[in-house]
Short mmCIF file of C-alpha atoms in Angstrom, two decimals:
data_model
loop_
_atom_site.label_atom_id
_atom_site.label_comp_id
_atom_site.label_asym_id
_atom_site.label_seq_id
_atom_site.Cartn_x
_atom_site.Cartn_y
_atom_site.Cartn_z
CA MET J 636 0.05 -0.04 0.18
CA ASP J 637 1.48 3.56 -0.71
CA HIS J 638 -0.10 7.27 0.11
CA VAL J 639 -2.43 6.93 -2.97
CA GLU J 640 -4.01 3.65 -1.94
CA PHE J 641 -4.12 5.13 1.48
CA GLY J 642 -5.95 8.38 0.37
CA LYS J 643 -8.32 6.04 -1.77
CA TYR J 644 -9.38 3.87 1.58
CA LEU J 645 -9.79 7.35 3.28
CA SER J 646 -12.14 8.42 0.36
CA GLN J 647 -14.02 5.12 0.00
CA GLN J 648 -14.62 4.94 3.99
CA ARG J 649 -16.16 8.74 3.56
CA GLU J 650 -18.23 8.02 0.77
CA LEU J 651 -19.66 4.69 2.11
CA ARG J 652 -20.92 6.98 5.09
CA GLY J 653 -22.35 9.34 2.63
CA LEU J 654 -20.08 12.38 3.75
CA SER J 655 -18.67 14.90 1.25
CA ARG J 656 -15.32 16.31 1.50
CA ASP J 657 -16.83 19.74 2.41
CA GLU J 658 -18.45 18.18 5.50
CA VAL J 659 -15.24 16.54 6.83
CA SER J 660 -13.62 19.84 6.16
CA GLN J 661 -16.48 21.88 8.24
CA VAL J 662 -16.09 19.72 11.28
CA THR J 663 -12.67 18.96 11.36
CA LYS J 664 -11.51 22.61 10.64
CA ILE J 665 -9.13 21.18 8.05
CA SER J 666 -9.13 23.00 4.69
CA PRO J 667 -10.77 21.12 1.78
CA SER J 668 -7.41 21.38 -0.16
CA LEU J 669 -5.63 19.57 2.44
CA ILE J 670 -8.51 17.01 2.51
CA ALA J 671 -8.28 16.55 -0.83
CA ALA J 672 -4.55 16.03 -0.93
CA LEU J 673 -4.69 13.56 1.78
CA GLU J 674 -7.42 11.42 0.16
CA GLU J 675 -5.48 11.69 -3.08
CA GLY J 676 -2.03 10.65 -1.56
CA GLN J 677 -0.23 13.92 -2.49
CA MET J 678 2.08 14.13 0.34
CA GLU J 679 3.94 16.75 -0.96
CA ARG J 680 1.01 19.22 -0.41
CA LEU J 681 0.80 18.37 3.06
CA PRO J 682 2.54 19.74 5.92
CA SER J 683 4.93 17.78 8.13
CA ARG J 684 4.09 14.49 9.47
CA VAL J 685 3.00 15.46 13.01
CA PHE J 686 0.25 17.60 11.42
CA VAL J 687 -0.64 14.71 8.89
CA VAL J 688 -1.15 12.29 11.75
CA ASN J 689 -3.41 14.63 13.62
CA TYR J 690 -5.61 15.44 10.38
CA ILE J 691 -5.84 11.78 9.94
CA ARG J 692 -7.21 11.37 13.43
CA ALA J 693 -9.57 14.22 13.23
CA TYR J 694 -10.81 12.62 9.65
CA ALA J 695 -11.27 9.13 11.00
CA THR J 696 -13.29 10.38 14.14
CA VAL J 697 -15.52 12.56 11.85
CA ILE J 698 -16.24 9.64 9.45
CA GLY J 699 -16.67 6.92 11.99
CA LEU J 700 -13.29 5.08 11.66
CA ALA J 701 -11.27 3.85 14.87
CA PRO J 702 -8.43 6.68 14.49
CA GLU J 703 -5.75 4.54 15.88
CA GLU J 704 -6.62 1.95 13.13
CA ALA J 705 -6.54 4.77 10.74
CA ILE J 706 -3.14 6.11 11.91
CA LEU J 707 -1.59 2.61 12.10
CA ARG J 708 -2.52 2.00 8.25
CA TYR J 709 -0.72 5.45 7.51
CA GLU J 710 2.37 4.60 9.53
CA GLU J 711 2.57 1.35 7.54
CA VAL J 712 2.79 3.29 4.44
CA ASP J 713 4.94 6.01 5.89
CA LYS J 714 7.62 3.91 6.97
CA ALA J 715 7.69 2.52 3.23
CA LYS J 716 9.24 5.91 2.46
CA PRO J 717 12.95 6.01 3.60
CA GLU J 718 14.34 8.64 5.58
CA PRO J 719 16.69 11.23 3.94
CA SER J 720 20.44 10.50 5.17
CA PRO J 721 22.02 12.98 7.52
CA VAL J 722 24.08 13.83 4.93
CA VAL J 723 21.48 14.97 2.75
CA LEU J 724 19.46 16.62 5.58
CA GLU J 725 22.71 18.90 6.34
CA ARG J 726 23.23 19.83 2.63
CA GLU J 727 19.79 20.91 2.44
CA ARG J 728 20.05 22.72 5.75
CA ARG J 729 23.37 24.33 4.32
CA ARG J 730 21.79 25.30 1.07
CA ARG J 731 18.74 27.14 2.72
CA ALA J 732 21.15 28.88 4.99
CA TRP J 733 23.08 30.32 2.17
CA TRP J 734 20.01 31.39 0.24
CA ALA J 735 18.93 33.12 3.35
CA LEU J 736 22.22 34.90 3.93
CA GLY J 737 22.08 35.86 0.34
CA VAL J 738 18.62 37.37 0.46
CA LEU J 739 19.99 39.23 3.91
CA LEU J 740 22.72 40.44 1.72
CA MET J 741 20.70 41.73 -1.19
CA VAL J 742 18.38 43.57 1.12
CA ALA J 743 21.23 45.51 3.02
CA LEU J 744 22.94 46.48 -0.12
CA VAL J 745 19.60 47.94 -1.56
CA GLY J 746 18.97 49.87 1.82
CA VAL J 747 22.58 51.22 1.54
CA GLY J 748 22.15 52.12 -1.80
CA ALA J 749 18.92 53.61 -1.13
CA TYR J 750 20.24 55.54 1.59
CA VAL J 751 23.25 56.84 -0.43
CA ALA J 752 20.90 58.10 -3.10
CA LEU J 753 19.11 60.04 -0.60
CA VAL J 754 22.29 61.76 0.85
CA MET J 755 23.48 62.30 -2.58
CA THR J 756 20.13 64.32 -3.70
CA GLY J 757 20.15 65.87 0.00
CA LYS J 758 16.81 64.54 1.11
CA ALA J 759 19.08 62.95 4.06
CA PRO J 760 21.86 64.35 6.06
CA ASN J 761 25.31 63.58 5.17
CA PRO J 762 26.70 61.61 7.91
CA LEU J 763 30.27 62.73 7.26
CA PRO J 764 31.40 66.29 8.46
CA ARG J 765 32.58 68.52 5.59
#
């Protein structure tokens, strides 16, 4: 069983009970787009695992499934997906850190450039004595 099959299982169970996605969404307060992603097995559209487990618990409760059984089924599917290695996780963390540093430097450069332009046009006081 994969995420798509798990989502079909949830969808079928909901439909057997005569509930719509919107009804489940209203009761659980989970957005309809997240319910659709869960039922379609589109895990890339869902937040982190801890949220997904809680969504499944709420979803199962609303449609009348045993929440723990639904979570166990999900965990079986989720275990099949290998965890990224520490090397990959560190590489990704460093990539994000460099990207954030680059954005910060660009913002600083734009700010300094704007300040210099204001000083040159006389709209800001010159910080250097003449």
